Tab-separated table of C-alpha atoms in Angstrom:
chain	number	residue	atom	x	y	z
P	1	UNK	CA	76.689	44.025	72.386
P	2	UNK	CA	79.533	41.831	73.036
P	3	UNK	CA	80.022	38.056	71.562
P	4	UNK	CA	79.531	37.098	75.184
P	5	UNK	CA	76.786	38.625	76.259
P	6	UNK	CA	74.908	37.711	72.976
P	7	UNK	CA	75.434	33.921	73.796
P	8	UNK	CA	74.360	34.189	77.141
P	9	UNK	CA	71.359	36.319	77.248
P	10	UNK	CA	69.949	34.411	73.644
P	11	UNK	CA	71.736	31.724	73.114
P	12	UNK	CA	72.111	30.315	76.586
P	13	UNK	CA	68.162	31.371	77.114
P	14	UNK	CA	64.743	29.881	76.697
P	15	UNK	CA	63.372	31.713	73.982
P	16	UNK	CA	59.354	32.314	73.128
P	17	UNK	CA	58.287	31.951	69.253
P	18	UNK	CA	54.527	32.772	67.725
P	19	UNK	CA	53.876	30.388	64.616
P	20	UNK	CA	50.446	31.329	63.066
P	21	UNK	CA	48.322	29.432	61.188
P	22	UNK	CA	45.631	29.607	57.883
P	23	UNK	CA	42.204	29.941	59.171
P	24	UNK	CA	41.004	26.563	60.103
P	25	UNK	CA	44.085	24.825	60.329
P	26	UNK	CA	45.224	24.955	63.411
P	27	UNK	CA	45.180	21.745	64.809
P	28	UNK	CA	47.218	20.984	61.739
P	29	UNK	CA	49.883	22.891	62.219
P	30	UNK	CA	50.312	22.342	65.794
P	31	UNK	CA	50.053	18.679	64.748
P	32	UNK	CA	53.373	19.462	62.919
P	33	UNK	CA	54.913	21.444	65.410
P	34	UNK	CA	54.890	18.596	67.372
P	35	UNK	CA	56.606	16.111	64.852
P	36	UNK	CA	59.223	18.846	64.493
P	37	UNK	CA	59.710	19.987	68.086
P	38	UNK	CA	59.996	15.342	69.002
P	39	UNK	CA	62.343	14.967	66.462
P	40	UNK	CA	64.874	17.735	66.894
P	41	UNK	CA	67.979	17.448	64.540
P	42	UNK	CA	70.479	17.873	67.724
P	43	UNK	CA	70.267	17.395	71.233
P	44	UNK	CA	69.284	20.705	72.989
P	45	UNK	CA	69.251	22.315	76.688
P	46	UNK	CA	65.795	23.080	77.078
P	47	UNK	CA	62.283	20.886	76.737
P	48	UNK	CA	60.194	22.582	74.736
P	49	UNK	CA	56.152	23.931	75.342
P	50	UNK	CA	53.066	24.554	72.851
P	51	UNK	CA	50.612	27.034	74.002
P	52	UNK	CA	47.544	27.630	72.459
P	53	UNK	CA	46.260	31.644	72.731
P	54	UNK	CA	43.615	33.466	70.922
P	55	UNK	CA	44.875	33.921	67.676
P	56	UNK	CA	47.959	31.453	67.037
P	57	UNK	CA	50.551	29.204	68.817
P	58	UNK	CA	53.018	29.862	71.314
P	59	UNK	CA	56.127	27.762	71.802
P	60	UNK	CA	57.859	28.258	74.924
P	61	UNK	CA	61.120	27.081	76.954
P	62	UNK	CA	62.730	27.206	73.058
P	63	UNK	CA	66.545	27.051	72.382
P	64	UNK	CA	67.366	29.767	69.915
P	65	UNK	CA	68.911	26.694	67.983
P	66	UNK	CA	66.226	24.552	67.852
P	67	UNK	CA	63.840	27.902	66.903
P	68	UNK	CA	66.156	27.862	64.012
P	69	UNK	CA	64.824	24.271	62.142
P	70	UNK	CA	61.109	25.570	62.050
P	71	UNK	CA	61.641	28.157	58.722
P	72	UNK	CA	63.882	24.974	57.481
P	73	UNK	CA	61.158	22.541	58.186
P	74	UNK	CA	57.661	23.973	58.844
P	75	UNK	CA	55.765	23.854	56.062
P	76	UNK	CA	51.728	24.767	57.208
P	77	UNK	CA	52.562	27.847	58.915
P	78	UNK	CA	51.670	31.425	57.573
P	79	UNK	CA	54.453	33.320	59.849
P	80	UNK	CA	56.783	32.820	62.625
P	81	UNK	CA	57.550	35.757	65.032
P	82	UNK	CA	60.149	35.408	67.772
P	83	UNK	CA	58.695	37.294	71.115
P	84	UNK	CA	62.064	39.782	72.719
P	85	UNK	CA	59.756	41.586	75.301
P	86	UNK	CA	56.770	41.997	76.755
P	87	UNK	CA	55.475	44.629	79.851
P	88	UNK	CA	53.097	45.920	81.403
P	89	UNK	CA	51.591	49.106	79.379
P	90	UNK	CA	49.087	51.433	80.143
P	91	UNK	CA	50.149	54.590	78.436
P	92	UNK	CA	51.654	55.942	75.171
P	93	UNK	CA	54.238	57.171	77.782
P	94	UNK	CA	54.845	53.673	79.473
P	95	UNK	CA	55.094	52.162	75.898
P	96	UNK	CA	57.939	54.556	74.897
P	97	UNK	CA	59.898	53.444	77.842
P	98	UNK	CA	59.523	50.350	77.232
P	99	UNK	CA	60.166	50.166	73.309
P	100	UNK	CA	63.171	52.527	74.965
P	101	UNK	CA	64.307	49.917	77.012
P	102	UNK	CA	64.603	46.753	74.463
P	103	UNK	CA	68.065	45.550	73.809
P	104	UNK	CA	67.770	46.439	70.471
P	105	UNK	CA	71.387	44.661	69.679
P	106	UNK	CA	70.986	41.326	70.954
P	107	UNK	CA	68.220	40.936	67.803
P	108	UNK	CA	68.821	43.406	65.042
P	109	UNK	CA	72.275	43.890	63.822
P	110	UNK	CA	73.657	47.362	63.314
P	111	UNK	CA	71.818	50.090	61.352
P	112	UNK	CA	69.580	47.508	59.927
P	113	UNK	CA	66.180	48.521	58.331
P	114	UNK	CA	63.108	47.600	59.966
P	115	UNK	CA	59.351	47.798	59.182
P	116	UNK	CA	57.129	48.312	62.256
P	117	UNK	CA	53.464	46.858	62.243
P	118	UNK	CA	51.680	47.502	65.507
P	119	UNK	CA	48.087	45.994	66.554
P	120	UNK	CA	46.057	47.016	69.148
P	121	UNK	CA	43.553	44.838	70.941
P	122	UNK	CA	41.238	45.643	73.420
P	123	UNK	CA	42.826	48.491	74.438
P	124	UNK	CA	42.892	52.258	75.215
P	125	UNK	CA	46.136	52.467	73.158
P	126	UNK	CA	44.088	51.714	70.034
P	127	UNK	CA	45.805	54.751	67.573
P	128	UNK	CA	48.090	52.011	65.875
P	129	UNK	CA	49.871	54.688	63.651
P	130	UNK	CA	50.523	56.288	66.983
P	131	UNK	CA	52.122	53.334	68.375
P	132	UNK	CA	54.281	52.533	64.652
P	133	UNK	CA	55.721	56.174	64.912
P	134	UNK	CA	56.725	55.941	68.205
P	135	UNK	CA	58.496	52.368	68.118
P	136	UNK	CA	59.703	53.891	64.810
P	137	UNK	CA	61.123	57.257	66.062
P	138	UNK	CA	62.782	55.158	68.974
P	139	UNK	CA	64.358	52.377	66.539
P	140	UNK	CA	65.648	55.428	63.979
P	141	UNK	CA	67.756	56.853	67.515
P	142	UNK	CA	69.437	53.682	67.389
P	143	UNK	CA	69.961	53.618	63.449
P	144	UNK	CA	67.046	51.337	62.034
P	145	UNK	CA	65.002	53.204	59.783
P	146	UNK	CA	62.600	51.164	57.363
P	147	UNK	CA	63.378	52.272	53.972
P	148	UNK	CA	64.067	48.852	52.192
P	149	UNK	CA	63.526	47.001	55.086
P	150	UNK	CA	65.170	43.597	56.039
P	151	UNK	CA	63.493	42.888	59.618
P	152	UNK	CA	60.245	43.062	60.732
P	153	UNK	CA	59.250	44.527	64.105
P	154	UNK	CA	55.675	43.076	65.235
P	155	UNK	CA	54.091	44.895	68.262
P	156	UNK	CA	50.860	43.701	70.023
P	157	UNK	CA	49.032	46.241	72.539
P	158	UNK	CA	46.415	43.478	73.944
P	159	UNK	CA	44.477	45.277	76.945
P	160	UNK	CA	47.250	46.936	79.301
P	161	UNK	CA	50.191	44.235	78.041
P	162	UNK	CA	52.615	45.260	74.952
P	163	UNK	CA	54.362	42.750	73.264
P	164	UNK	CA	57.442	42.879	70.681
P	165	UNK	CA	57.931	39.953	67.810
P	166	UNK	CA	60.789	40.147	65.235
P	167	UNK	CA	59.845	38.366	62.564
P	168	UNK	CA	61.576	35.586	61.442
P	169	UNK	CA	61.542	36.834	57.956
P	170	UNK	CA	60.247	39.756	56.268
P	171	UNK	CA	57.391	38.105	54.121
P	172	UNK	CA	55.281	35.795	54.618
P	173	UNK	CA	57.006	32.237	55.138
P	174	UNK	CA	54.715	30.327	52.802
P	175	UNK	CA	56.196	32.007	49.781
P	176	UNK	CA	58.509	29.730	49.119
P	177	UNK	CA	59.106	30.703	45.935
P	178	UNK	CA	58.982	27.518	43.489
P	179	UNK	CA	57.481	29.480	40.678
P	180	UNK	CA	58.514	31.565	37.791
P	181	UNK	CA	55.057	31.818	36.355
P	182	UNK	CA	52.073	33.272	38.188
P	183	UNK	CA	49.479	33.695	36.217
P	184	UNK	CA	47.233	31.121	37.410
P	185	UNK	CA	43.883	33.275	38.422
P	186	UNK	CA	43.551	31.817	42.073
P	187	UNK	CA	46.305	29.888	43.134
P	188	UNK	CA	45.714	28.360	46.795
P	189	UNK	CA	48.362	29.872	49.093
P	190	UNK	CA	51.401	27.284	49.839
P	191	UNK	CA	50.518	26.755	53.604
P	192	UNK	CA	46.763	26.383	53.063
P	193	UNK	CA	47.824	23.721	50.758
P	194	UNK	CA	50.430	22.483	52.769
P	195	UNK	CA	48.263	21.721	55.566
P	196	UNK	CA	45.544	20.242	53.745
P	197	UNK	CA	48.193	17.778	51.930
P	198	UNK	CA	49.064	17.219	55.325
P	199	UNK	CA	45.371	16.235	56.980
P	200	UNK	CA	44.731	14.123	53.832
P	201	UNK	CA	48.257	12.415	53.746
P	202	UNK	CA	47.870	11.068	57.347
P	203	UNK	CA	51.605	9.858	57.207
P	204	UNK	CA	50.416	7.557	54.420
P	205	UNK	CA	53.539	7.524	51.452
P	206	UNK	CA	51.561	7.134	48.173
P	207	UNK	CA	53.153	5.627	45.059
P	208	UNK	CA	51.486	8.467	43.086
P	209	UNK	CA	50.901	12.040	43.090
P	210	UNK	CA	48.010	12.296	40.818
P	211	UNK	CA	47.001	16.047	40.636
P	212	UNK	CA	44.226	16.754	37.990
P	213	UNK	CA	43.643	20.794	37.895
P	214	UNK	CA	47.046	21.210	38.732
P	215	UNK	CA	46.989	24.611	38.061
P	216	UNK	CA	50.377	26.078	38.569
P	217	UNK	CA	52.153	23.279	40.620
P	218	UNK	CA	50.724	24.423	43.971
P	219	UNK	CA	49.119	20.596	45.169
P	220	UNK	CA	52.261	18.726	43.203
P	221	UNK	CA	55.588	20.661	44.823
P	222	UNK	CA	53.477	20.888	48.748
P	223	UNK	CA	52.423	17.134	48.102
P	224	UNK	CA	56.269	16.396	47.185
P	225	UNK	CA	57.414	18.804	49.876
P	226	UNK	CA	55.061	16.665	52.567
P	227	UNK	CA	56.468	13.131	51.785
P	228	UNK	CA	60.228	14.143	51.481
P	229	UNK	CA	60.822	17.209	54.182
P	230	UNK	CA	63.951	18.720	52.475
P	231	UNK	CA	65.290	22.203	54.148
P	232	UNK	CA	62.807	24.945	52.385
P	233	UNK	CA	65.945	27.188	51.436
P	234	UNK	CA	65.559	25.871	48.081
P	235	UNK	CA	63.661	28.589	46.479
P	236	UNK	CA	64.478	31.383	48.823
P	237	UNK	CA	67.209	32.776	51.300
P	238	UNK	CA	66.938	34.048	54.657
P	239	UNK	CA	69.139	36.637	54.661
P	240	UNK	CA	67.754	38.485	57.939
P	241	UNK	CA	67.905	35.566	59.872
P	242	UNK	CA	71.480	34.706	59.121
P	243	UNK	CA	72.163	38.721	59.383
P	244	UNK	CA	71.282	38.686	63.096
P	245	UNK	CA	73.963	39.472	65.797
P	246	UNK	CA	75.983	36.285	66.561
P	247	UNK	CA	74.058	33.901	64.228
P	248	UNK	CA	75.252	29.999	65.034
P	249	UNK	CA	76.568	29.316	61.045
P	250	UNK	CA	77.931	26.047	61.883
P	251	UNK	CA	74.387	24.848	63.077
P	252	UNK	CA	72.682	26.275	60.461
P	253	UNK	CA	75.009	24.312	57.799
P	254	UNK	CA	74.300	21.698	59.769
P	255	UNK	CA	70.564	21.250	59.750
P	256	UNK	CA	70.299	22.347	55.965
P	257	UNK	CA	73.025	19.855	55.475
P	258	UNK	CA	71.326	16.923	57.379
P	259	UNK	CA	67.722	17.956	56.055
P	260	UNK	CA	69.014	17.593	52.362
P	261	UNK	CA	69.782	13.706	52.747
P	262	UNK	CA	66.303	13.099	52.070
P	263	UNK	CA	65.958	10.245	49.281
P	264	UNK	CA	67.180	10.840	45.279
P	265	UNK	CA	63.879	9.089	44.026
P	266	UNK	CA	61.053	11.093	44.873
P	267	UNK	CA	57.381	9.841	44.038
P	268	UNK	CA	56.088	10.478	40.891
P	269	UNK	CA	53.121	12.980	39.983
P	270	UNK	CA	51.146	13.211	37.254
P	271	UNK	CA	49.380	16.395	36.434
P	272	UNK	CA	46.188	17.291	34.667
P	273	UNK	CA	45.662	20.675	33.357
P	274	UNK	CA	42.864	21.104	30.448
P	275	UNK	CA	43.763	24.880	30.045
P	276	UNK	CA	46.665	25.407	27.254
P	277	UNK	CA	48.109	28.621	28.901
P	278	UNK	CA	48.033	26.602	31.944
P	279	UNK	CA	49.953	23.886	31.002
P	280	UNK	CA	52.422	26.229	29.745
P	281	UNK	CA	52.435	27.610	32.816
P	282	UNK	CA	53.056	24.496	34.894
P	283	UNK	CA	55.552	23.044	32.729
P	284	UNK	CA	57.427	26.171	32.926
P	285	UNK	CA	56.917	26.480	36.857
P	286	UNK	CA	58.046	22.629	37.350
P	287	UNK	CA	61.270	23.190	35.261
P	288	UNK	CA	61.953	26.476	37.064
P	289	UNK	CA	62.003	24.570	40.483
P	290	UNK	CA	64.191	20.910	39.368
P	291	UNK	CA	67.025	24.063	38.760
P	292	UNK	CA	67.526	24.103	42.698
P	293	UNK	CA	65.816	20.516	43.734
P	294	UNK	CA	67.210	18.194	41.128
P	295	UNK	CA	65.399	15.511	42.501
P	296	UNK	CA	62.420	16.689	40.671
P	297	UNK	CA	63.543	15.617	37.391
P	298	UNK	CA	61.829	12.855	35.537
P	299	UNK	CA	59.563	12.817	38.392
P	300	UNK	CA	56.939	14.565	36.948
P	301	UNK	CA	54.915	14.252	33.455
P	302	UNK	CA	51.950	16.563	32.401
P	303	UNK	CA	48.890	16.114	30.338
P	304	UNK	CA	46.955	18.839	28.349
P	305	UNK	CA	43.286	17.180	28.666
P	306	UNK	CA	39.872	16.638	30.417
P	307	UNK	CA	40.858	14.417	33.400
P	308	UNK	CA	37.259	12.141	32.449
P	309	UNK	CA	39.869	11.389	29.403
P	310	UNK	CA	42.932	10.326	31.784
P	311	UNK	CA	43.749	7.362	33.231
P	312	UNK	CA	46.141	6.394	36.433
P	313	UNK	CA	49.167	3.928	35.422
P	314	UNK	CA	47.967	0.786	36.417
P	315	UNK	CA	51.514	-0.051	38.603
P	316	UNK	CA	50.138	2.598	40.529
P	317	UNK	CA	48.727	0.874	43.874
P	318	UNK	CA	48.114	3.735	46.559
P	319	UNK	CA	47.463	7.169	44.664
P	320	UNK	CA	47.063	10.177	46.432
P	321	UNK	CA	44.467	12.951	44.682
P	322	UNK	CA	44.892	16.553	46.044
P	323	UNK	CA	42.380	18.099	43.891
P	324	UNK	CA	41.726	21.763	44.202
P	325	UNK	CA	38.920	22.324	41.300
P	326	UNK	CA	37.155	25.907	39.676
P	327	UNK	CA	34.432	25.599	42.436
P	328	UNK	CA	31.313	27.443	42.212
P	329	UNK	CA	31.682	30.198	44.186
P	330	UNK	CA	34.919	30.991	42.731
P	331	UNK	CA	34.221	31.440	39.422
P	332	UNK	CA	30.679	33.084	40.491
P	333	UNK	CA	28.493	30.126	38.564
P	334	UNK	CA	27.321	26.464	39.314
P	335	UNK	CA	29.536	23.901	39.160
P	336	UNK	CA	27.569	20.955	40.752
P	337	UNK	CA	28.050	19.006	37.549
P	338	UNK	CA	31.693	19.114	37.608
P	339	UNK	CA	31.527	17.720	41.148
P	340	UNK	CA	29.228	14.957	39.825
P	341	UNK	CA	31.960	13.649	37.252
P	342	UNK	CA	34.722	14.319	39.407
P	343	UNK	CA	33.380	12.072	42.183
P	344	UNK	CA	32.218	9.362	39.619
P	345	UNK	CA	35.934	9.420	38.352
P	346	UNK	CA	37.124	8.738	40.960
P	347	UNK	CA	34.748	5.893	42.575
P	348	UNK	CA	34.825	3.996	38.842
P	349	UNK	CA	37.730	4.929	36.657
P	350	UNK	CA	40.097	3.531	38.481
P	351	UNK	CA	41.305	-0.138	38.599
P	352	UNK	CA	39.893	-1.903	41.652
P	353	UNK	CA	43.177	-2.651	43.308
P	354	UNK	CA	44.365	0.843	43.462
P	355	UNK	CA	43.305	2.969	46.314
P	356	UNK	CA	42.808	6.059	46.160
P	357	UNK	CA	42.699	8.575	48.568
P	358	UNK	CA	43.218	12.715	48.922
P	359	UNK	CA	41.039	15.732	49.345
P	360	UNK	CA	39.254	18.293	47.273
P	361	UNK	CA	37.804	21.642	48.279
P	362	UNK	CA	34.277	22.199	47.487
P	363	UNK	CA	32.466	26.281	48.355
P	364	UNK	CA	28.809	24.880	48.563
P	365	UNK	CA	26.657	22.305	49.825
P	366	UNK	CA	24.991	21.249	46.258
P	367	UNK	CA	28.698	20.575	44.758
P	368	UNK	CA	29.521	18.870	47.905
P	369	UNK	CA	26.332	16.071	47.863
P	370	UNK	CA	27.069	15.751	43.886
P	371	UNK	CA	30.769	14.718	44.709
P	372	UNK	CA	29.579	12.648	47.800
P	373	UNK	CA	26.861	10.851	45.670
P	374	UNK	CA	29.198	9.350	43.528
P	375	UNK	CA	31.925	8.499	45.840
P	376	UNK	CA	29.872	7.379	48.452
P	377	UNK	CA	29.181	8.783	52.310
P	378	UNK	CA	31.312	5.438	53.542
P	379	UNK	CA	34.182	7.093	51.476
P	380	UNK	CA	34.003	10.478	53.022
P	381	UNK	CA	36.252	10.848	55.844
P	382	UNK	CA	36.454	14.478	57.265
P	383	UNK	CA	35.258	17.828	55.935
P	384	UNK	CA	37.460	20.680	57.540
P	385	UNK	CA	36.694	24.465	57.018
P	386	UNK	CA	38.757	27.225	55.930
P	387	UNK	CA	39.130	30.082	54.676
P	388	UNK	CA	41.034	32.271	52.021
P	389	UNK	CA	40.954	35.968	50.874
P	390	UNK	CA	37.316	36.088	52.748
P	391	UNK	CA	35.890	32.812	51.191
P	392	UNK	CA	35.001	29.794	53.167
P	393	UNK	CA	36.107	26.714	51.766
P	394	UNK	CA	35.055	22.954	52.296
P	395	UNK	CA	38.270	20.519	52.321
P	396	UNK	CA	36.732	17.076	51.746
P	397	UNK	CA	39.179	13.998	52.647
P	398	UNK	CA	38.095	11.092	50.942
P	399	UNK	CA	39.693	7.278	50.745
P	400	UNK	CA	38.404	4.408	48.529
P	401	UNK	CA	40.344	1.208	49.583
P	402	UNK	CA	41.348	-1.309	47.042
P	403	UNK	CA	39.524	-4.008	46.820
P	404	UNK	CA	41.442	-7.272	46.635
């Protein structure tokens, strides 16, 4: 494909993009596609669209420009796939012509290696290895085979309609890569916490981050991540987007550039972690990510003890507690009790003209009254659901206001 025809089939187009969510937080993410989409960081030709369908969100009427800020700035989404056909297919034959007839170079770049997932819904063409081997035999005429693969070729057979996603990179895009240690035993994933920092935060800016079971920096780099929206190439590169035929450099310069002029002086967090190995871990992790985020340093300071035994600074007046305990169901025993002192820390260890406000997940309805006893009903201000590896998890937003 030529320079020109590159520019004006993609570049000069509307483009469609699929941005897919955690289990139960949908409404959050759209929420920040949204923010994103009204505050574009340059003008652009086309007014963007959400769409809700079944199983994520569709934008529409995109500029391939402005598709390029969400991996910079979205930070609740699991994946982002960017949709480059879709027909009418009723047969293995019709969806060989049509894999056939995808402009393969206006979105891979030459003899690049791609992976091929298909998923079939609904739909006679249900043999999904079927449909990978086909899409895979077609892609290998044209040079792409998938050993060490850099792209990601997404197919959907839903009833008699095929659709084709590249994705916009090739793992997941909540790994964003902060850590060096992972030994934590159950880390929440980055955009589950993401987007329940982000239901909890409300657009509030807290003078503390005040993470007790801070585990391995999880709660304390989304929380920081939340208030200060840097670009999230920090940790990790996106080589196959920047690889793709006729990719706009100058604009992505640009938006890194003009994301990074986010304030020197981030918030302060203090973390609580009463396991030693742990605390080893999360010094180790926090270190490991001030290396490409300098802003990090001195704005962090961790504790090896029992949170009962810890005590916010007092100059502290709006705290904000993402709290992500061992719950019960977890750890396979009762943990009621836990939620009992957690809740009556926070409702009476604090000074009465700090507020205090955050989430914590709770798996079952006795740990969740124990918490809810001691903080008080009035204090409880949404429970959303969700779900990860199979569990079904209880995020609890709570907010004590200071009392003058």
């Amino acid at each position: 494909m030529t320079d020109r025809q590159i520019k004006k089939h993609i570049h000069g187009k509307p483009q469609i993009v699929r941005v897919d969510a955690g289990p139960g937080w949908r409404t959050v993410v759209e929420d920040e596609l949204k923010e994103i989409l009204e505050s574009p960081l340059q003008a652009y030709k086309f007014q963007p669209e959400i769409r809700e369908v079944d199983d994520g969100i569709e934008i529409h009427n995109l500029d391939f420009r402005q598709m390029l800020e969400l991996p910079l700035r979205l930070l609740t989404a699991s994946e982002i796939f960017w949709q480059i056909d879709t027909r009418h297919v009723g047969s293995f034959g019709e969806f060989e012509s049509f894999i056939r007839s995808i402009d393969w170079g206006f979105y891979l770049p030459e003899k690049s290696p791609v992976k091929v997932r298909s998923y079939s819904f609904r739909s006679t063409l249900y043999h999904e290895g079927k449909l990978d081997r086909i899409a895979r035999d077609i892609l290998a005429e044209f040079g792409h085979d998938d050993k060490d693969f850099q792209y990601i070729l997404r197919i959907e057979q839903k009833e008699n309609r095929s659709t084709a996603y590249v994705a916009i990179t090739p793992e997941p895009l909540f790994r964003r890569r902060y850590k060096k240690d992972f030994s934590h035993p159950a880390p929440l994933q980055e955009h589950l916490a993401a987007s329940a920092v982000r239901w909890a935060l409300d657009k509030i800016k807290p003078d503390l981050i005040y993470v007790p079971f801070a585990g391995s920096g999880t709660l304390i780099m989304e929380s920081w991540l939340a208030c200060h929206r840097p670009a999230l190439d920090r940790w990790r590169h996106f080589k196959g987007l920047e690889g793709l035929p006729e990719f706009p450099d100058n604009s992505w310069k640009f938006f890194k550039s003009k994301l990074s002029k986010t304030s020197e002086t981030l918030i302060s967090a203090r973390a609580i972690e009463i396991d030693k190995q742990g605390v080893e871990a999360l010094t180790s992790n926090l270190t490991f990510a001030e290396e490409q985020w300098p802003a990090i340093k001195d704005s962090w300071h961790v504790e090896h003890k029992d949170f009962t035994k810890d005590r916010s600074p007092k100059d502290k007046l709006c705290i904000f507690l993402p709290l992500n305990p061992p719950y019960g169901l977890r750890l396979e025993e009762n943990t009621h009790d836990l939620y009992r002192k957690l809740g009556r820390w926070i409702a009476k260890d604090f000074e009465p003209n700090q507020r205090r406000f955050g989430f914590v997940l709770i798996a079952d309805s006795k740990a969740y009254h124990a918490f809810e006893n001691e903080v008080g009903a009035d204090s409880i201000k949404g429970i959303l659901s969700f779900s990860q590896g199979g569990q079904h998890i209880r995020c609890v937003r709570f907010d004590i206001e200071a009392k003058a």
